[in-house]
mmCIF file of C-alpha atoms in Angstrom:
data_model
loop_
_atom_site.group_PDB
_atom_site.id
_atom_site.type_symbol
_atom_site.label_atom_id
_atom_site.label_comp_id
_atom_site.label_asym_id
_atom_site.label_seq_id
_atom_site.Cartn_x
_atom_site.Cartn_y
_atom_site.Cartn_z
ATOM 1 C CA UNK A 1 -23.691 -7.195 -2.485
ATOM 2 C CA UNK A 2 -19.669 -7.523 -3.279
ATOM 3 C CA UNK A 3 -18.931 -11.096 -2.440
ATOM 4 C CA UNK A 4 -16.863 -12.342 0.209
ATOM 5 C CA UNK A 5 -13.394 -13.940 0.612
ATOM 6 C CA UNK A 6 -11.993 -15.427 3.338
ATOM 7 C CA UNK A 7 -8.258 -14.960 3.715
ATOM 8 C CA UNK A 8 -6.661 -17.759 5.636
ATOM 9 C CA UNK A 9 -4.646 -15.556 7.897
ATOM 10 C CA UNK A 10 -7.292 -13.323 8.747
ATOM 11 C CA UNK A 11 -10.280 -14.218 11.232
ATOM 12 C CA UNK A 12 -12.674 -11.630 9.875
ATOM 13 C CA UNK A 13 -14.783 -12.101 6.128
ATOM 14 C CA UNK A 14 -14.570 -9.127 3.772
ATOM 15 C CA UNK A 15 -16.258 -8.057 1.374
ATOM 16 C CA UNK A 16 -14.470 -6.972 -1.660
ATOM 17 C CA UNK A 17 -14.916 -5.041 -4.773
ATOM 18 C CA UNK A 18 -15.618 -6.576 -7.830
ATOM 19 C CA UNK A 19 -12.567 -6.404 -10.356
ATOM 20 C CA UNK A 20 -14.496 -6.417 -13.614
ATOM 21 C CA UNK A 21 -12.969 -7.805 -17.365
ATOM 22 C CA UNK A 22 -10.550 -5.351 -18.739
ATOM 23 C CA UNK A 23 -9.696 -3.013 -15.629
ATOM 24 C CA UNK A 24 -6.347 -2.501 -14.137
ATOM 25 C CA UNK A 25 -5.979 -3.251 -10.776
ATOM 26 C CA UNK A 26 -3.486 -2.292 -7.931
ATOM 27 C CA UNK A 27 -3.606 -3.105 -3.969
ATOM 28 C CA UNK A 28 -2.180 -1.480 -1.120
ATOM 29 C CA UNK A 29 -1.164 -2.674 2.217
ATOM 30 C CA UNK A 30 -1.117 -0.025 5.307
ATOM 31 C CA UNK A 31 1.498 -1.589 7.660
ATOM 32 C CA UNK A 32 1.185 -0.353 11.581
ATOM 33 C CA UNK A 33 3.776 -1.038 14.294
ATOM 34 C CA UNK A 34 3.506 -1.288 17.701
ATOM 35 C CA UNK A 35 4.001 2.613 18.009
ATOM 36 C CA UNK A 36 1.053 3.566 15.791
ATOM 37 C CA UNK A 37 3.776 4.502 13.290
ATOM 38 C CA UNK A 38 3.134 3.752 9.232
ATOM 39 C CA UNK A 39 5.957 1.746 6.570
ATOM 40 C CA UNK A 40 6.698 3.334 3.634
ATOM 41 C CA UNK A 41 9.223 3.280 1.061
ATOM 42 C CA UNK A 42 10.568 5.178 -1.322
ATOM 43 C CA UNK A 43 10.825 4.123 -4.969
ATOM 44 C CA UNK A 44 14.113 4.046 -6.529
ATOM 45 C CA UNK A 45 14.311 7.265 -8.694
ATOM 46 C CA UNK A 46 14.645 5.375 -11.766
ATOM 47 C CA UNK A 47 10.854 3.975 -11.669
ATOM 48 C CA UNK A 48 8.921 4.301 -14.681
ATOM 49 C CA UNK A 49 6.165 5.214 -12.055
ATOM 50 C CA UNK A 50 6.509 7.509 -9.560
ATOM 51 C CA UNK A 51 9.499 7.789 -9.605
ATOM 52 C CA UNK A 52 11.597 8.765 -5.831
ATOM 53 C CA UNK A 53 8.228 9.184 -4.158
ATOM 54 C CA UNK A 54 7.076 7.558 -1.277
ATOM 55 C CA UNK A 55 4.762 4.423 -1.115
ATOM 56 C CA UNK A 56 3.224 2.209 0.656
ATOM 57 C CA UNK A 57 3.724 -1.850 0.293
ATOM 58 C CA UNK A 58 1.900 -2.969 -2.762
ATOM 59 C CA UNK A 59 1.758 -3.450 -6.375
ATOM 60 C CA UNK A 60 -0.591 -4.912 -9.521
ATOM 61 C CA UNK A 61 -2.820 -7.903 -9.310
ATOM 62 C CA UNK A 62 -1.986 -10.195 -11.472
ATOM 63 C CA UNK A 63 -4.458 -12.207 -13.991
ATOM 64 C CA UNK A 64 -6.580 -15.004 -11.973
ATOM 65 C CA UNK A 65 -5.219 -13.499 -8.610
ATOM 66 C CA UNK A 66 -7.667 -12.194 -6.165
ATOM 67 C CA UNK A 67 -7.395 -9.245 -4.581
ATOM 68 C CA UNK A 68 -6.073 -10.618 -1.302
ATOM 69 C CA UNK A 69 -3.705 -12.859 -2.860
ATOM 70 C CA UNK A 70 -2.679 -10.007 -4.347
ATOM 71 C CA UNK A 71 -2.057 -8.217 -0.816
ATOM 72 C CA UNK A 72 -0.151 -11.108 0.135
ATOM 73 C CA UNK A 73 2.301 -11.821 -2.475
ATOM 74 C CA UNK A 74 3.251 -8.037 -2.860
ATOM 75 C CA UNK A 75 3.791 -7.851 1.058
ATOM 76 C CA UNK A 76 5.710 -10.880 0.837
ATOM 77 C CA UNK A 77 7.778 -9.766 -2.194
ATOM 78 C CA UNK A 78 8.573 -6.072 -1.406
ATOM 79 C CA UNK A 79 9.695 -6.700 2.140
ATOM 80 C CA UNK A 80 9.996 -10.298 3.641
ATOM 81 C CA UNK A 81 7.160 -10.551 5.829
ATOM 82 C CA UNK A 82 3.745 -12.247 6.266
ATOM 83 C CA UNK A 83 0.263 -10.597 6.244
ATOM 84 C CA UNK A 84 -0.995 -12.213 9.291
ATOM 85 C CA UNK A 85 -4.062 -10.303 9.061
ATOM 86 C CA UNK A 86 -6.505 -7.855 7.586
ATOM 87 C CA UNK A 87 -7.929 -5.166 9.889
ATOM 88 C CA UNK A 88 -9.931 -2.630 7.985
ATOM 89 C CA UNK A 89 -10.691 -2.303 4.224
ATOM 90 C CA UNK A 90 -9.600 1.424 3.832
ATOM 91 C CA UNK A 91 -11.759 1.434 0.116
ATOM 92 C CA UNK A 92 -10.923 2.255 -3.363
ATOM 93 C CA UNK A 93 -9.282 5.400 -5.058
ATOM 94 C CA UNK A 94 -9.126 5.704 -8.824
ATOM 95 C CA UNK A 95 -5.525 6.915 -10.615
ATOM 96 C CA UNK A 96 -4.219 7.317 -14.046
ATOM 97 C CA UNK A 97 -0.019 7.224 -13.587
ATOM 98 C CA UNK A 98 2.469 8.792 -14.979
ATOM 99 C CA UNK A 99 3.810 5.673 -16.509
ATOM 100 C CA UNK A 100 1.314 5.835 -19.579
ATOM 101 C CA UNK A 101 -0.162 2.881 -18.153
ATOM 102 C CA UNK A 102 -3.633 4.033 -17.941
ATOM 103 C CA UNK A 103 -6.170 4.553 -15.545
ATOM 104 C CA UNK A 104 -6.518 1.883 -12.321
ATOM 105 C CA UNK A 105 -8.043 0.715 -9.615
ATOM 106 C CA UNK A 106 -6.750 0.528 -5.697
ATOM 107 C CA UNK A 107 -8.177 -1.291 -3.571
ATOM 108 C CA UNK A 108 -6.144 -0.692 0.226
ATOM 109 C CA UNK A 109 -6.363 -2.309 3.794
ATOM 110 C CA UNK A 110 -4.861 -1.764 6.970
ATOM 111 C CA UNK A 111 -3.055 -5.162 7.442
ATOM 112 C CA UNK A 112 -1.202 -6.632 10.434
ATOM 113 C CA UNK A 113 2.284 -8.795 9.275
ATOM 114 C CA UNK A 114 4.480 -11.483 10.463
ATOM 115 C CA UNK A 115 8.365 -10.643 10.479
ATOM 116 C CA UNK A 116 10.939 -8.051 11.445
ATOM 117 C CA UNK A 117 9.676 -5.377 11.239
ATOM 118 C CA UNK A 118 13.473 -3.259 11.932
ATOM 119 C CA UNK A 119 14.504 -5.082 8.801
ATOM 120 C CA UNK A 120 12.238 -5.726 6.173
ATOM 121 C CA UNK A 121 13.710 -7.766 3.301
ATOM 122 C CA UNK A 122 13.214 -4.371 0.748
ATOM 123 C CA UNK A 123 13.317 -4.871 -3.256
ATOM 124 C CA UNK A 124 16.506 -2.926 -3.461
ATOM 125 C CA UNK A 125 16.436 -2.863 -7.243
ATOM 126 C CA UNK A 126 13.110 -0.730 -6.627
ATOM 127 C CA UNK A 127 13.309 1.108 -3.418
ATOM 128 C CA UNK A 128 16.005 3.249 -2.614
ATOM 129 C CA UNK A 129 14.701 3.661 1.228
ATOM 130 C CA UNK A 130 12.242 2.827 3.673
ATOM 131 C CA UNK A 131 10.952 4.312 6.997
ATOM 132 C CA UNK A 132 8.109 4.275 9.876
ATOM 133 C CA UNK A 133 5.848 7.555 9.658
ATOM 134 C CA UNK A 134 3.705 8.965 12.540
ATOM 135 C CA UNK A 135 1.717 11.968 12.974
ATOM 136 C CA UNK A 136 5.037 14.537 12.813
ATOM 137 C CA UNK A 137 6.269 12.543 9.917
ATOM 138 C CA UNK A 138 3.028 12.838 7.484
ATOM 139 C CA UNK A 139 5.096 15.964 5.431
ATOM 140 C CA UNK A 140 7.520 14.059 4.168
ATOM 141 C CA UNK A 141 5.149 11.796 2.549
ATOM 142 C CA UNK A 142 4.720 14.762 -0.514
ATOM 143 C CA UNK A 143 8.459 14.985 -1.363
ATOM 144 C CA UNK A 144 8.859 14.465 -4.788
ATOM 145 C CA UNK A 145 4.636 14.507 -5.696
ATOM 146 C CA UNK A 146 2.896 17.901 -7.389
ATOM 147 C CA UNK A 147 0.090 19.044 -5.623
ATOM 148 C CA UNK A 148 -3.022 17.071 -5.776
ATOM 149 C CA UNK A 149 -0.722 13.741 -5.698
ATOM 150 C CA UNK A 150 -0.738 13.427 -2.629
ATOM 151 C CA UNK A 151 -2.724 9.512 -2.382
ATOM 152 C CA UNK A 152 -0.313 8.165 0.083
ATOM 153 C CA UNK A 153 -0.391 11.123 1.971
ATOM 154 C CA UNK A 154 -3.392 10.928 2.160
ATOM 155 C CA UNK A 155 -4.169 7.386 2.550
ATOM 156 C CA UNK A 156 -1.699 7.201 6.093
ATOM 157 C CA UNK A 157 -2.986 10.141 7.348
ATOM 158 C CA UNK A 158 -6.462 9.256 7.175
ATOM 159 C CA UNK A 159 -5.238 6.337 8.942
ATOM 160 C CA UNK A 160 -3.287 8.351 11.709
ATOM 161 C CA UNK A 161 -5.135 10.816 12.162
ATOM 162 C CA UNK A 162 -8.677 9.847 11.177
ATOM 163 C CA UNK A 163 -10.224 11.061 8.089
ATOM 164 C CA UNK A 164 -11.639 14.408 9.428
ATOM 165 C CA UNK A 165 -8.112 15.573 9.888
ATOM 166 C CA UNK A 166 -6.264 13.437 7.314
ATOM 167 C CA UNK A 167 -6.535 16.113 3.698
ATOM 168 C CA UNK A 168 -4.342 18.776 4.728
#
């Protein structure tokens, strides 16, 4: 059985994957507001990865974090606000970049935050834009990616529109 951790701001106990010796490893946060709508934001176009493609709030764990303190700092650094909470564990895809980085791990939640969420705090020098994306939105999500790149798609659509309808 994964083990548990308990994050402070979070009343639930997950368990997580296990991040083994040697592996790369990336978390995502899925951001809802109070109109069922998902955050995203676009990465500035001169990225190393991905670059001008749409994202979701997130980034690489760094050595001796864990994978919620992970989830925190990156929500915290990329746009001002809190995680308040974690809702749902939304699992783990595998990727290899187009950075030359190598092949990682994602582990991604949907996660409730504290802040404004009209004006997130955005790491200009890596994001060139940010918006709110509902069900009419999900298209715009593949600007930029070839097909079969289409994770964040993907991932918020799932999310939206439950996983049944959420590969299209």
């Amino acid at each position: 059985m994964p083990p548990r951790e308990q994050y402070e701001g979070t009343a639930v106990s997950l368990a997580l994957p296990v991040m083994k010796q040697g592996e790369v490893w990336t978390v995502g946060a899925l951001i809802l507001n109070a109109q069922g709508q998902a955050f995203a934001q676009r990465r500035s176009p001169d990225r190393r990865l991905f670059p001008d493609t749409w994202d979701i709030v997130g980034g690489h764990v760094e050595p001796g974090e864990s994978l919620l303190g992970a989830l925190a700092r990156e929500i915290d650094e990329e746009t001002g606000w809190r995680l308040r909470r974690v809702d749902a564990f939304l699992g783990v895809s595998t990727w290899t970049g187009d950075d030359g980085g190598g092949r990682r791990h994602e582990a991604d939640w949907v996660v409730e935050v504290d802040g404004d969420l009209d004006h997130p705090a955005l790491e200009w020098s890596k994001h060139s834009a940010y918006g709110w994306f509902g069900a009419a939105d999900l298209d715009r999500l593949k600007e930029n990616r070839g097909p079969g790149e289409f994770l964040v798609h993907d991932l918020i659509a799932g999310v939206l529109l439950g996983p049944a309808r959420g590969s299209r």
